[in-house]
Coordinates of C-alpha atoms and ligand atoms in Angstrom, one line a residue:
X1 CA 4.4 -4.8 41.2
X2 CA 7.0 -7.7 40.7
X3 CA 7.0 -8.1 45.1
X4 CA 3.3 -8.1 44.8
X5 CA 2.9 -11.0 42.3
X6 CA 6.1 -12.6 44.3
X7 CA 4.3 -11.9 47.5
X8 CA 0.6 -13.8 46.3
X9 CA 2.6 -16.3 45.2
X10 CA 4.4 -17.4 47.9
X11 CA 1.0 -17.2 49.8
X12 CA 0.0 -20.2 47.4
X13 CA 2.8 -22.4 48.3
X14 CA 3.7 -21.9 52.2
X15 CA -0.3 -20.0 53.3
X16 CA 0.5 -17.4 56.0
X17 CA 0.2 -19.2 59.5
X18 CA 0.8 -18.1 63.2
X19 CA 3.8 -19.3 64.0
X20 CA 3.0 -20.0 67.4
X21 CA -0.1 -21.7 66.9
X22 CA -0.1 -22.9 63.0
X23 CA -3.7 -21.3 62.5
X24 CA -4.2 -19.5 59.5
X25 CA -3.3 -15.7 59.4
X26 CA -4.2 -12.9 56.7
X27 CA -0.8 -12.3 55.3
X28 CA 3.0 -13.5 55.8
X29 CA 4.6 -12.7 59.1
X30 CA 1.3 -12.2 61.1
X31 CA 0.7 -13.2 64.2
X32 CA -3.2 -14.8 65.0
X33 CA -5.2 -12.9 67.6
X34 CA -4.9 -15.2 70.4
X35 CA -1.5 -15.8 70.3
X36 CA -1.1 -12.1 69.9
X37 CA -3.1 -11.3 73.2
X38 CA -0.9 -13.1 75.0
X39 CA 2.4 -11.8 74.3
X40 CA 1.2 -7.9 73.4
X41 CA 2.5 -5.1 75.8
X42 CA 3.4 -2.0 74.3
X43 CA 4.9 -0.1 76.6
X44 CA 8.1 2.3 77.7
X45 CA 10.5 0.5 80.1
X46 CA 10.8 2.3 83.6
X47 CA 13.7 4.0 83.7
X48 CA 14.4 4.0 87.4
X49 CA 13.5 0.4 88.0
X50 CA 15.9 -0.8 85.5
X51 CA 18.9 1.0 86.0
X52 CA 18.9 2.8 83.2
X53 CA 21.1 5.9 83.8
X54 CA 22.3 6.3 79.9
X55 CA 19.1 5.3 77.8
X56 CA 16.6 8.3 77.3
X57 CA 13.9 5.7 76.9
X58 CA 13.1 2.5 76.1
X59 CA 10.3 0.9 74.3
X60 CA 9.3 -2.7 74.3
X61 CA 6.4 -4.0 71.7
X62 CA 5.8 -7.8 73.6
X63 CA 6.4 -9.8 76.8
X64 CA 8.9 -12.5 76.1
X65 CA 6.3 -15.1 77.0
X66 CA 4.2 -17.6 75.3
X67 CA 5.4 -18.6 71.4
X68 CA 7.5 -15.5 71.6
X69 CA 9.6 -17.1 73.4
X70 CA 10.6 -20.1 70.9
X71 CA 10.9 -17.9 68.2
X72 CA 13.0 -15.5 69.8
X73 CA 15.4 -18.6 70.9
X74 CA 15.3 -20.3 68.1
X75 CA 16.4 -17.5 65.8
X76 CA 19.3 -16.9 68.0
X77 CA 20.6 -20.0 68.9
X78 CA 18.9 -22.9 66.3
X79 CA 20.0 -21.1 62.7
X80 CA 16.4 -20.0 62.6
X81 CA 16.9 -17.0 60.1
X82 CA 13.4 -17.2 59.0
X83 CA 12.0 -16.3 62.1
X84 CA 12.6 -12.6 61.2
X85 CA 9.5 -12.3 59.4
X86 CA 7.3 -12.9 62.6
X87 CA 9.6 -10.4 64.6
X88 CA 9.7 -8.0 62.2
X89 CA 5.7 -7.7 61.9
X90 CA 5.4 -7.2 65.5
X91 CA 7.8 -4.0 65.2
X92 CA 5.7 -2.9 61.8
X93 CA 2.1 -3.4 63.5
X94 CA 2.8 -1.8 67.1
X95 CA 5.6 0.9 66.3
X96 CA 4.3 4.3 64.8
X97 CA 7.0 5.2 62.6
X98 CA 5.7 8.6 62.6
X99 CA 7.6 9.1 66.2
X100 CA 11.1 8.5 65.2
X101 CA 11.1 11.5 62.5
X102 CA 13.9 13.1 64.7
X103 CA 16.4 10.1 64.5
X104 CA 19.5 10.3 62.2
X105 CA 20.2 6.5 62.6
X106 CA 18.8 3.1 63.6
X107 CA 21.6 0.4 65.3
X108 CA 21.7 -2.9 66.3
X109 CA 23.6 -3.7 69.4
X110 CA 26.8 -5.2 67.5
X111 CA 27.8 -8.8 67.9
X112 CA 31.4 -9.7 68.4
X113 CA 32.8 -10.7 65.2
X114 CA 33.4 -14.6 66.5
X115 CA 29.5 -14.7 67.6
X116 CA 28.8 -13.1 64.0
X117 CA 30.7 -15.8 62.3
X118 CA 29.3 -18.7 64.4
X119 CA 25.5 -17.4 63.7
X120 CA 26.0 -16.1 60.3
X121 CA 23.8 -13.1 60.9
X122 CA 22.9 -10.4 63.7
X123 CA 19.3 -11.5 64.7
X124 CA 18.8 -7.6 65.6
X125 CA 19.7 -6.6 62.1
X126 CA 17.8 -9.4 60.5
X127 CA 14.3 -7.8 62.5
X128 CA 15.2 -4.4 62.4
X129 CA 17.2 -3.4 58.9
X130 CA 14.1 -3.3 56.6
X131 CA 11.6 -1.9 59.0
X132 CA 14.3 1.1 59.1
X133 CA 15.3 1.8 55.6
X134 CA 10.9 1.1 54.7
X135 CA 10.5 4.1 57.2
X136 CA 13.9 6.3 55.6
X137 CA 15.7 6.5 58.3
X138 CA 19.8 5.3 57.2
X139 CA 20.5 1.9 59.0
X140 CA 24.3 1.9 60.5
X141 CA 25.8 -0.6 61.5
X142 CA 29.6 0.2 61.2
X143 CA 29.6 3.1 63.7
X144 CA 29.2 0.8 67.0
X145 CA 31.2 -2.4 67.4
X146 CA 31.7 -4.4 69.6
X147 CA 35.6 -5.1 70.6
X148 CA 35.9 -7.9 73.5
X149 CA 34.2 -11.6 73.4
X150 CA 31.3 -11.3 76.6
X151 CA 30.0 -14.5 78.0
X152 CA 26.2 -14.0 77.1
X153 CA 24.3 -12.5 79.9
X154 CA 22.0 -14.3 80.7
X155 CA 25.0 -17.0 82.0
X156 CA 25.6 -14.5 84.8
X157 CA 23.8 -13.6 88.1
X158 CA 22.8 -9.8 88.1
X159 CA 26.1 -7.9 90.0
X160 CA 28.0 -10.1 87.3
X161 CA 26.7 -8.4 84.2
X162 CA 27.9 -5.1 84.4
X163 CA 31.3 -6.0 84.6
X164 CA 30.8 -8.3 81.8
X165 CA 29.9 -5.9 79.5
X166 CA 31.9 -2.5 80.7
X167 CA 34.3 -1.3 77.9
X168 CA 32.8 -3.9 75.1
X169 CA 31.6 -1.2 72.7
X170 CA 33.7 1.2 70.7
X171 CA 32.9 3.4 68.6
X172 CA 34.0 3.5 64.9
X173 CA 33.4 7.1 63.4
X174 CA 33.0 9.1 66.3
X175 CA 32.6 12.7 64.1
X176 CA 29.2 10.7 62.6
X177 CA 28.0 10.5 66.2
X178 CA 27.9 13.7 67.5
X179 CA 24.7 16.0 68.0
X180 CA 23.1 13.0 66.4
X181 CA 19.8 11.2 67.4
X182 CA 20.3 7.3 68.1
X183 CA 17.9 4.5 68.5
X184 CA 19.6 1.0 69.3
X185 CA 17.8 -2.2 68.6
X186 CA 17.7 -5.7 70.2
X187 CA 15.4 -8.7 69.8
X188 CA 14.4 -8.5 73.4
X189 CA 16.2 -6.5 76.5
X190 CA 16.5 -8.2 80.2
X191 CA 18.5 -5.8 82.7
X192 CA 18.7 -3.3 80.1
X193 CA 22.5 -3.5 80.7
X194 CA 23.4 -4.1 77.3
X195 CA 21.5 -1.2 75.7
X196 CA 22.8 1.3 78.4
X197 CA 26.6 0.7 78.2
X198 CA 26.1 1.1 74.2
X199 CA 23.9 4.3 75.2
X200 CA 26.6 5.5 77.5
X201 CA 29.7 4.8 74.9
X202 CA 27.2 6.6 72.3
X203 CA 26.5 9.4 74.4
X204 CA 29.8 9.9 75.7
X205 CA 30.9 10.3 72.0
X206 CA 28.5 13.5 71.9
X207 CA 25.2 12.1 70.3
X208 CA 22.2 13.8 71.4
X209 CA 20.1 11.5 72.6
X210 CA 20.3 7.7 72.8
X211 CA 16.7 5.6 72.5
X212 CA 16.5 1.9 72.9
X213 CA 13.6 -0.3 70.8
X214 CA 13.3 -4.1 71.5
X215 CA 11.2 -6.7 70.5
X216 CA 10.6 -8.0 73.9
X217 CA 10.9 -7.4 77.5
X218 CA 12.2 -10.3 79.5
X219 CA 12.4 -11.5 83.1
X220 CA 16.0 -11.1 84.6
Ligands
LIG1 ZN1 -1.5 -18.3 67.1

């Protein structure tokens, strides 16, 4: 009752806009129809075309196009914390919940602890924590971290990356792992490199099966 009187309140003071466009929307974190045309492709990632050898599947809810793309960069690398909202209702409008009743835990692909400190938060966590625990499935992110300082990917040409990124992860608690159910979360995957090593490292530990969810899907 209190979130809902919070909620038309704050609706008062800062009216829900598109935050790619500025037009009025119908409620905080919305995206406007146009804008949303643009950048919607809900969709599984193909496997064999990306590599993936670790990942059982991978689904993606946008393109990172359009005003995605500022939003996605900006919470990353411009302190923009409040983004989350926007991110977060893509994941809640496009992703049936219903579908993940089999998963014992939602992750976010860890950041190393100096990237943590400089950023203050994980942008994965930020997007994904509450859409998790508002659909009752246990949020964990103490069980994959992440043990050696990577130059970001996207720095790197392609035959660069794996080598980047090989033996990164550890895992914490391996006995919580096995015969489990994963998904792993990211604000947007590119090569799908990133998701797949923490697959592999996840699946080598004994869980059952391994499941990647990202905001976006972008060019490599
Ligand atoms: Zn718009």
């Amino acid at each position: 009752m209190l979130t809902h009187y919070w909620n038309a309140f704050l609706d008062i003071i800062y009216p829900p806009k598109c935050p790619a466009c500025k037009t009025p929307v119908q409620e905080q974190g919305a995206w406007c129809r146009a804008c949303l045309a643009k950048i919607l492709s809900v969709r599984q990632i193909n496997k064999s075309e990306h590599h993936l050898t670790a990942l059982d599947s991978c689904r993606v809810v946008c393109e990172y196009t359009g005003g995605l793309k500022r939003i996605i960069h900006d919470m990353k690398f411009r302190q923009q914390l409040k983004y989350g909202i926007y991110l977060r209702w893509l994941i809640q409008k496009n992703i049936n919940i219903e579908d993940f009743r089999q998963i014992d835990y939602v992750m976010p692909i860890p950041l190393h602890t100096e990237r943590l400190r400089e950023r203050g938060y994980n942008q994965a966590e930020a997007i994904f924590k509450d859409w998790a625990l508002e659909g009752k499935m246990p949020w964990r992110a103490d069980i994959l971290e992440r043990t050696r300082h990577t130059i970001p990917q996207w720095e790197l040409k392609f035959a660069e990356r794996k080598a980047n990124i090989k033996g990164a992860f550890v895992i914490r608690q391996p006995e919580m792992v096995k015969d489990k159910h994963i998904i792993i979360v990211d604000d947007i995957i590119t090569t799908g490199i990133t998701l797949d090593e923490c697959a592999r490292v996840l699946k080598k530990t004994g869980a059952a099966s391994v499941h990647g969810l990202t905001v976006a899907s972008g060019a490599r």
